[in-house]
């Protein structure tokens, strides 16, 4: 995408003030209906090459492993089967350039190695790994995108090096273990979608001891921003519009349909509040909106973190020191990942992929947690922040973030109680 200031403004304006509750509900209904079309099936086509026998289940063209279960497919995998969704990631120049650099600037680490690409999508990372000198690449993709990956790999003359496997990584068995695992597993606010679980499973079961993960380290960063576009004001206005619409509907139902729906009013209001005021918003932040930032709130070494640790609640206590004066409208979060290799097999040149507002626009954006009560700050003020990240019970691929903040801000005491936000 364009990264000029003018282009950035166009993207940001397009995201303001955000969809209404009724629009999101309609979209989710249509998406749910579209998911019902999924049926696992084998693809016809050319026969497998001999190296494909490394996998425990085979089809005719794309190798097959058991597919995701229907619920997980509908909740998560289905979107990645569409080229339109893949394109959103492929046109993210920051994402593409940093992943390509991590391999092309570390060819000595990839030369002659066996590489496993977890969640391969179109196979772009597998192609770069092969071009960096990998002797064999296994591209595992759970969705029907695997057939496009196979076509793309053949068209680029790399079918003898890259083997495409359709299925969940947890259901795949290889005759040889990988020296390197590559994966683009990060979701919004890093942990949304919980794909890191699969990467860690692959590390423990499909990678050689001392192997390297690309990326190798990940961290969450938190900042405070001015709400320049007055999104909270817009949220309140839209919430009020939805309340008025409901009130009109209740009156219509009572007068025309002879049914009193008012008993549901309080429940509907709670849903509105949850959506408008307790759901994080994906935004692209102007660097000049930043009032404070902490670059390392939570960090993981992907070579040592366990799945059990990932599933547990994550709590962090940290400070935000305000670098300039303004009005805090929201706390916001983003992430960075490092490509440094492992201790046994370090990268020759470390590469960082950052989704910071200071770097530019990525398809991940940043997550904004809007404050119910914005407050003034003066440069030099310090606030203590407590953050807790929890997996949602209704869908453990999604997360909830609880935030609390207090301090002496603009020479007056300020306390924001624990406030829960959904990252969905």
mmCIF file of C-alpha atoms in Angstrom, residues 42 48 52-53 55-65:
data_model
loop_
_atom_site.group_PDB
_atom_site.id
_atom_site.type_symbol
_atom_site.label_atom_id
_atom_site.label_comp_id
_atom_site.label_asym_id
_atom_site.label_seq_id
_atom_site.Cartn_x
_atom_site.Cartn_y
_atom_site.Cartn_z
ATOM 1 C CA UNK A 42 -9.282 -34.085 -2.250
ATOM 2 C CA UNK A 48 2.918 -36.702 -6.144
ATOM 3 C CA UNK A 52 5.974 -36.387 -0.815
ATOM 4 C CA UNK A 53 5.989 -39.753 0.948
ATOM 5 C CA UNK A 55 3.839 -37.163 5.013
ATOM 6 C CA UNK A 56 1.445 -39.534 6.724
ATOM 7 C CA UNK A 57 -1.534 -38.869 4.417
ATOM 8 C CA UNK A 58 -1.459 -38.041 0.707
ATOM 9 C CA UNK A 59 -3.854 -36.780 -1.939
ATOM 10 C CA UNK A 60 -3.263 -36.505 -5.655
ATOM 11 C CA UNK A 61 -1.682 -33.071 -5.952
ATOM 12 C CA UNK A 62 -1.660 -31.331 -2.576
ATOM 13 C CA UNK A 63 -0.745 -33.718 0.224
ATOM 14 C CA UNK A 64 -3.519 -34.199 2.740
ATOM 15 C CA UNK A 65 -3.628 -34.385 6.521
#
